[in-house]
CSV table of C-alpha atoms in Angstrom, one decimal:
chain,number,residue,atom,x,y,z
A,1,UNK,CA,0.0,0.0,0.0
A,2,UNK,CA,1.1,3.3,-0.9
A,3,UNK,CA,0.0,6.6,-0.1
A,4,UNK,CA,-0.2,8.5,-4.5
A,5,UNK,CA,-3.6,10.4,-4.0
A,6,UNK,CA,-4.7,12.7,-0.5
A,7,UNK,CA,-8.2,14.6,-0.4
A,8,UNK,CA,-8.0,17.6,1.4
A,9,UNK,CA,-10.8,18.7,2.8
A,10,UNK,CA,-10.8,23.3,2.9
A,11,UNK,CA,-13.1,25.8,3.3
A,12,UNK,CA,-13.9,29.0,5.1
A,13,UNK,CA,-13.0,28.2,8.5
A,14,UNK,CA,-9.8,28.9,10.3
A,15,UNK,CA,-7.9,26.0,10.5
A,16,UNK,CA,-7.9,25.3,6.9
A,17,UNK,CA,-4.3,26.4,5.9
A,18,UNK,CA,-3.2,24.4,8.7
A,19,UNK,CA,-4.6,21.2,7.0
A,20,UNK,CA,-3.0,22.8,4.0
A,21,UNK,CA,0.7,22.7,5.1
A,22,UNK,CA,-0.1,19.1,6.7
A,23,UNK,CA,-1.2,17.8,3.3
A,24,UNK,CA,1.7,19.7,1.6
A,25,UNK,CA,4.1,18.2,3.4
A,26,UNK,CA,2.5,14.2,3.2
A,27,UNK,CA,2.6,14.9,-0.5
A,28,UNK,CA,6.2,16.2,-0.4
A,29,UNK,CA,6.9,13.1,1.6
A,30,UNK,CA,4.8,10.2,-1.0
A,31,UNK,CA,5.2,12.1,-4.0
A,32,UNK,CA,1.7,11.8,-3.9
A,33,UNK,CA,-1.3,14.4,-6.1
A,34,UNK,CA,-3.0,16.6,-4.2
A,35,UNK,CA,-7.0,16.6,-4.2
A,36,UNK,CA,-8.4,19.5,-3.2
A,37,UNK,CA,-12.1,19.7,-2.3
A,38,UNK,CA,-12.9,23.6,-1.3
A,39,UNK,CA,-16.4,23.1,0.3
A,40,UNK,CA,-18.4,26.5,0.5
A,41,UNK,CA,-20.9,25.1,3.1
A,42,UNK,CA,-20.2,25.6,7.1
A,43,UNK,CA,-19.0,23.3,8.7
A,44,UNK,CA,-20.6,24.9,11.7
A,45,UNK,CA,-22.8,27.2,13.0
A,46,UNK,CA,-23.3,29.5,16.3
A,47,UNK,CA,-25.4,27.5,19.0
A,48,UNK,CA,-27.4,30.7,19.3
A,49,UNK,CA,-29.5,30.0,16.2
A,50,UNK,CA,-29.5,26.6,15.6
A,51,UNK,CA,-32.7,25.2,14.9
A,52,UNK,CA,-34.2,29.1,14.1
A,53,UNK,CA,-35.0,30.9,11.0
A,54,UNK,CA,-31.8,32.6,11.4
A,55,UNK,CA,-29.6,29.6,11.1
A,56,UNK,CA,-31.0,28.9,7.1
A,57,UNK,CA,-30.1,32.6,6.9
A,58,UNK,CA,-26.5,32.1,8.3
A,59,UNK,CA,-25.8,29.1,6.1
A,60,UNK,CA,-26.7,31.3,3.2
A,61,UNK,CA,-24.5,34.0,3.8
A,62,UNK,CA,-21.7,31.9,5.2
A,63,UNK,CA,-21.9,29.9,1.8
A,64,UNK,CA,-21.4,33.0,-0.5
A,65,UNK,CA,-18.7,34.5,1.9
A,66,UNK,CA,-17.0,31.4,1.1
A,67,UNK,CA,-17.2,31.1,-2.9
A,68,UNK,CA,-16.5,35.0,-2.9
A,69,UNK,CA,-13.1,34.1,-0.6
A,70,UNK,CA,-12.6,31.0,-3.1
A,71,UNK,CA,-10.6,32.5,-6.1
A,72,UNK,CA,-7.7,34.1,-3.2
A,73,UNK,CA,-7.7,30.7,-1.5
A,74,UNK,CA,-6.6,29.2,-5.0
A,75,UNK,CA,-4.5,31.8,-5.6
A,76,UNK,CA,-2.6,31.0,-2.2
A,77,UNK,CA,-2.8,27.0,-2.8
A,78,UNK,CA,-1.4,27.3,-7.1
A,79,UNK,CA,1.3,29.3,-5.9
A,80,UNK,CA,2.4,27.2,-2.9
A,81,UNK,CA,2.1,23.8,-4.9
A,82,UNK,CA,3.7,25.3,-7.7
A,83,UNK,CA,6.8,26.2,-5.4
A,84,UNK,CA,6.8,22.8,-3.9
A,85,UNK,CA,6.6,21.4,-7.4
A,86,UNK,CA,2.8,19.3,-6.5
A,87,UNK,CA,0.7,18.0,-8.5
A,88,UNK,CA,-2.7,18.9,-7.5
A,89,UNK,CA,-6.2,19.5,-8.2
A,90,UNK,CA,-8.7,21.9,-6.9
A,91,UNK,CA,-12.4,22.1,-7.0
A,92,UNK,CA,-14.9,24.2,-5.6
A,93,UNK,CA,-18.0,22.7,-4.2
A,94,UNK,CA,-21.1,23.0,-2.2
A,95,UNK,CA,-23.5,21.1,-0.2
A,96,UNK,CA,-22.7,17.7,2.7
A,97,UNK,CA,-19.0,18.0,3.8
A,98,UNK,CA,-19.3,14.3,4.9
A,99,UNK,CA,-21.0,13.2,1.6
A,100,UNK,CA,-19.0,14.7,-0.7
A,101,UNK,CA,-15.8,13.7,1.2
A,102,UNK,CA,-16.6,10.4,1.7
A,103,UNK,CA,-17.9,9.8,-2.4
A,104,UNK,CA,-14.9,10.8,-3.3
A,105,UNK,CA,-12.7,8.1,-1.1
A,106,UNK,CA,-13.4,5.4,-3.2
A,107,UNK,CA,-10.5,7.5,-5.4
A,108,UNK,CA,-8.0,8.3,-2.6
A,109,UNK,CA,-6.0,6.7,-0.2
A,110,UNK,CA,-5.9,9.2,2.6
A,111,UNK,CA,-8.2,11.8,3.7
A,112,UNK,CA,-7.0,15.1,5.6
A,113,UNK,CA,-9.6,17.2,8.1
A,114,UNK,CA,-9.8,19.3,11.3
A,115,UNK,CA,-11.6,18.1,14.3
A,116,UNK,CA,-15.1,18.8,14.7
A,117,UNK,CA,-15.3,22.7,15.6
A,118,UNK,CA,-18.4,22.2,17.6
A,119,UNK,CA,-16.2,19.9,20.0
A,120,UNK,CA,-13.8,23.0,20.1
A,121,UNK,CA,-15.7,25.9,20.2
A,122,UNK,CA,-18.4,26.0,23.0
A,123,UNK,CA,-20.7,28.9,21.2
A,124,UNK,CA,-20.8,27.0,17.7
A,125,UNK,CA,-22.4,23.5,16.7
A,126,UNK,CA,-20.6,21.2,14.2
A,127,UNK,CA,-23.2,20.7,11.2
A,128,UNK,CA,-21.2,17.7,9.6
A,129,UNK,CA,-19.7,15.7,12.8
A,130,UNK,CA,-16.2,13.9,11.9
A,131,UNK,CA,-17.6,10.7,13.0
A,132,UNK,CA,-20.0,9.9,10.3
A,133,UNK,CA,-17.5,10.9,7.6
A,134,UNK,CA,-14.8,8.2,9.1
A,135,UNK,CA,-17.9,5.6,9.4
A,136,UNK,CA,-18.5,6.3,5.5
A,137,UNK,CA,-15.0,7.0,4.3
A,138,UNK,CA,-13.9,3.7,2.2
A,139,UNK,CA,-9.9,5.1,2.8
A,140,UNK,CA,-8.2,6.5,6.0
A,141,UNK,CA,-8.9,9.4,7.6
A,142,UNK,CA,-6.7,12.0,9.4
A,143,UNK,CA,-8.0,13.9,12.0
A,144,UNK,CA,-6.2,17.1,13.2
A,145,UNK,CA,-6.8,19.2,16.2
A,146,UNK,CA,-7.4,22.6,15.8
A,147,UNK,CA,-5.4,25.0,17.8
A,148,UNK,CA,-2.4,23.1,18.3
A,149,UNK,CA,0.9,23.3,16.6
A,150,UNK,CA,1.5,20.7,14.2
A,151,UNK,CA,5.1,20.0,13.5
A,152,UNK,CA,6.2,17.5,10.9
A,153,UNK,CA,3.4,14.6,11.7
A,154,UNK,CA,4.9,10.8,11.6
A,155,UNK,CA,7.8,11.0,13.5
A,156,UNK,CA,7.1,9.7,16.7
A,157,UNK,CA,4.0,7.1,15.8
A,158,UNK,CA,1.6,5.2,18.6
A,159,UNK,CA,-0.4,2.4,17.3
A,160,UNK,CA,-3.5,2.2,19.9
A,161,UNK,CA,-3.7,-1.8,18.9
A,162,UNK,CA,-6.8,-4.5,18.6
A,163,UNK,CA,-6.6,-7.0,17.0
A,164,UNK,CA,-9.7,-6.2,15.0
A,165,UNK,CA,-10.6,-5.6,11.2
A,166,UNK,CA,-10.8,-1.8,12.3
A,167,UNK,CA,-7.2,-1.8,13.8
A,168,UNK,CA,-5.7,-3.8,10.8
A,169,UNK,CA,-6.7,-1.6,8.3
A,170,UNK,CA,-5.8,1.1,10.5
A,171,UNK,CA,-2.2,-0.1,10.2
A,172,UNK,CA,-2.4,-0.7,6.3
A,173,UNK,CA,-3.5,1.9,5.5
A,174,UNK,CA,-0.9,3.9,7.1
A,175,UNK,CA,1.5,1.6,6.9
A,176,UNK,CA,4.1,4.4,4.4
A,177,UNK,CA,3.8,6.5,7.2
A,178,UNK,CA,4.9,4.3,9.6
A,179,UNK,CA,7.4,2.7,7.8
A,180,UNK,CA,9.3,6.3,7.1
A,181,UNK,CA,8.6,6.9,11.4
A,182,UNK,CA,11.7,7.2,13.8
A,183,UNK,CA,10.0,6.0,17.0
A,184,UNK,CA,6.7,3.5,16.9
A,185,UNK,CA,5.1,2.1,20.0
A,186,UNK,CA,2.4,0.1,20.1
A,187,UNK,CA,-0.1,-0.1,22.9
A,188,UNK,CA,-2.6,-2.4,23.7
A,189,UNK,CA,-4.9,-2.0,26.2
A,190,UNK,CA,-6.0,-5.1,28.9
A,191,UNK,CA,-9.1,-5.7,31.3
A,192,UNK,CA,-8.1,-6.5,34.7
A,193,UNK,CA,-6.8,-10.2,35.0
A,194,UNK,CA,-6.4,-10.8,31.3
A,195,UNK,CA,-3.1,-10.4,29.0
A,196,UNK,CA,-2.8,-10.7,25.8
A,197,UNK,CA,-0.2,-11.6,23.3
A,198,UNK,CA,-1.7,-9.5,20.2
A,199,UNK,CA,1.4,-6.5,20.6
A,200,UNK,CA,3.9,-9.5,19.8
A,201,UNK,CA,1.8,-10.4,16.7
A,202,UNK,CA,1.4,-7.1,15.4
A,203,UNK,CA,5.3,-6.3,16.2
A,204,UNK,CA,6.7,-9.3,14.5
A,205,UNK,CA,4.7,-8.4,11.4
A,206,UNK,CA,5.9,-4.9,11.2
A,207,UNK,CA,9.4,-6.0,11.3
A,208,UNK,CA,8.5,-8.4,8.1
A,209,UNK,CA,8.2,-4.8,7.0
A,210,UNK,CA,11.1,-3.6,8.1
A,211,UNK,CA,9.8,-1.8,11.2
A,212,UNK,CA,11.2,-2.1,14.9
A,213,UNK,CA,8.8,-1.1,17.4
A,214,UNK,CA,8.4,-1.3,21.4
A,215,UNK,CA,5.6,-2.6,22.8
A,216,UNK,CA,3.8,-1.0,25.9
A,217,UNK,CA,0.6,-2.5,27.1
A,218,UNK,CA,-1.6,-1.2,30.5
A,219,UNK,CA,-4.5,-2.8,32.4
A,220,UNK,CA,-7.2,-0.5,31.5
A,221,UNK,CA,-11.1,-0.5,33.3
A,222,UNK,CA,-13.5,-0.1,31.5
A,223,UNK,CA,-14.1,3.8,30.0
A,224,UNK,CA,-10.6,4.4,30.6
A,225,UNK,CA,-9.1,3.3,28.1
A,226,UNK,CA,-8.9,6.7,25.8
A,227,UNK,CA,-7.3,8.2,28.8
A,228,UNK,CA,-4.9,5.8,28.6
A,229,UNK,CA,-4.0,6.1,25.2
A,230,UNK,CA,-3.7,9.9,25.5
A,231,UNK,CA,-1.8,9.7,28.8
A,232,UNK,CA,1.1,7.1,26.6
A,233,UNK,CA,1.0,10.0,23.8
A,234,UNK,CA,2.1,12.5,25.8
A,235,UNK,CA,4.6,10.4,27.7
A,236,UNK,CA,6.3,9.2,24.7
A,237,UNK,CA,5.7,12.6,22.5
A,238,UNK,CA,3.2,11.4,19.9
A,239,UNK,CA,3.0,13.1,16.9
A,240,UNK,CA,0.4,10.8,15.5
A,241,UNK,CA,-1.9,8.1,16.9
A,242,UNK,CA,-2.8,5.4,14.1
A,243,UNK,CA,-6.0,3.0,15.8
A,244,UNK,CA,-9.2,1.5,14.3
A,245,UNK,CA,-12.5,3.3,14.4
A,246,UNK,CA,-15.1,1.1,16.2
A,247,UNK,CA,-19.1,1.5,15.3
A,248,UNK,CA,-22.1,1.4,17.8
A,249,UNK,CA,-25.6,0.0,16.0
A,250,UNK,CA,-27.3,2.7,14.0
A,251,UNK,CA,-29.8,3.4,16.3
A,252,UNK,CA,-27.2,4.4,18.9
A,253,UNK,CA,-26.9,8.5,19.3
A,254,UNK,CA,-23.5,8.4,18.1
A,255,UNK,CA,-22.2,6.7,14.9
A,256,UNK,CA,-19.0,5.6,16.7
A,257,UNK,CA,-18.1,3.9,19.9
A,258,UNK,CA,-17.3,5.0,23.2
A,259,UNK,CA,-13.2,5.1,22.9
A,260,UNK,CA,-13.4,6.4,18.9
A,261,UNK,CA,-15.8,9.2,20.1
A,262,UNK,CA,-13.8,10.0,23.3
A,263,UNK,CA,-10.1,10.4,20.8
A,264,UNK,CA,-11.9,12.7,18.4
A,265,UNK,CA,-13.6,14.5,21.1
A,266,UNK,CA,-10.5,15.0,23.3
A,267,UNK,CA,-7.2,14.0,21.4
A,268,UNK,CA,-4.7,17.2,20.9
A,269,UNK,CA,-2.3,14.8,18.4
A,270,UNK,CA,-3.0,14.4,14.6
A,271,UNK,CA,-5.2,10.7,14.7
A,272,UNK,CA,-5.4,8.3,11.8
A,273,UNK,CA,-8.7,6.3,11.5
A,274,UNK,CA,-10.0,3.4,9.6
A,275,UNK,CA,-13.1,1.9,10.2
């Protein structure tokens, strides 16, 4: 598995040119082309007028503010790519982030967003929440957190490990990344009187790949276990969390589990996803 074609999600919201320079510099790094879908539609709104007349009037306006601000955002993207020597595309569309995103996965092999602003911003609502677009997406998906510096992501890589379908294509899928890491852990989590053997497995495969990792493992209660994950991040100076993204039944509030929701919702390091 290589990584040859990334979607990048932009739009009118700040933390789009941050995305940028991530994608930029995941290209630079694959020699991959550069997809890039500029959506006009929020991706949030203020709680103040959700579910009022004003909010269809907000989403109007926010929409045309962003197709007016379109042509200077390609501007800034042609002349940076050009510099770097990329080979991108760019597109200007309108309507569901998570829809549009996730139809065009079928053609890409990694997709690039920020977190979901509502979880950020306390006075705005997210109107296309993260987790339905990595339930749908049929390729990766890399989540970045908004507000924090992101240096060069994939040096120092944790693989939060199952040893699931989830989990598996997790590591496929970024398997380049890893590969081209200088420090991988992998972590598995246990329940209280049980061990597992599944970080041995998972290590002895990477090294078929040419990988050497350390293995960590902690006995984790139940509902803990993102905090454990975050807590090993931070020790070890994560700059990117690969794990599987795990699904509740549809009739559940959320799309995704209890752990997948809780890293999205709470993670300040760049997460890979596959479900």
């Amino acid at each position: 598995m290589s990584i040859k074609n990334i979607l990048l999600h932009m739009g009118n919201d700040q933390a789009h040119m941050e995305r940028f320079e991530v994608a930029v510099d995941l290209a630079k790094q694959h020699r991959a082309h550069l997809e890039i879908a500029y959506l006009t539609s929020p991706a949030a709104m203020p709680a103040a007028i959700q579910g009022r007349g004003a909010s269809a009037a907000y989403i109007a306006e926010a929409t045309a503010i962003a197709r007016e601000k379109a042509e200077h955002v390609e501007q800034e993207v042609t002349a940076r790519c050009k510099a770097e020597k990329l080979r991108w595309t760019w597109e200007v569309l309108e309507g569901d982030h998570n829809a549009l995103l996730a139809s065009r996965s079928f053609y890409a092999d990694l997709i690039v967003v920020s977190e979901d602003h509502g979880w950020v911003f306390e006075d705005h609502v997210g109107l296309y929440g993260i987790d339905e677009l990595v339930s749908h997406a049929s390729c990766a998906v890399l989540v970045l957190p908004i507000g924090v510096p992101l240096p060069h992501i994939g040096k120092r890589v944790l693989i939060a490990w199952k040893d699931t379908l989830e989990a598996s294509h997790a590591v496929r899928d970024a398997m380049p990344i890893i590969q081209a890491a200088d420090d991988v852990h992998v972590l598995t989590t246990d329940k209280p009187g049980e061990r597992y053997t599944a970080s041995a497995d998972l290590a002895e495969y990477l090294k078929r790949h040419g990988i050497t990792v350390q293995q960590e493992s902690d006995v984790v209660e139940r509902g803990d276990v993102a905090k454990v994950i975050l807590s090993y991040a931070a020790d070890l100076k994560t700059d990117l969390i690969v794990m599987g993204a795990y699904s509740r039944p549809r009739w559940r509030e959320a799309l995704l589990g209890g752990v997948t929701q809780d890293m999205l919702e709470t993670c300040e390091v760049p997460i890979i996803m596959s479900h």
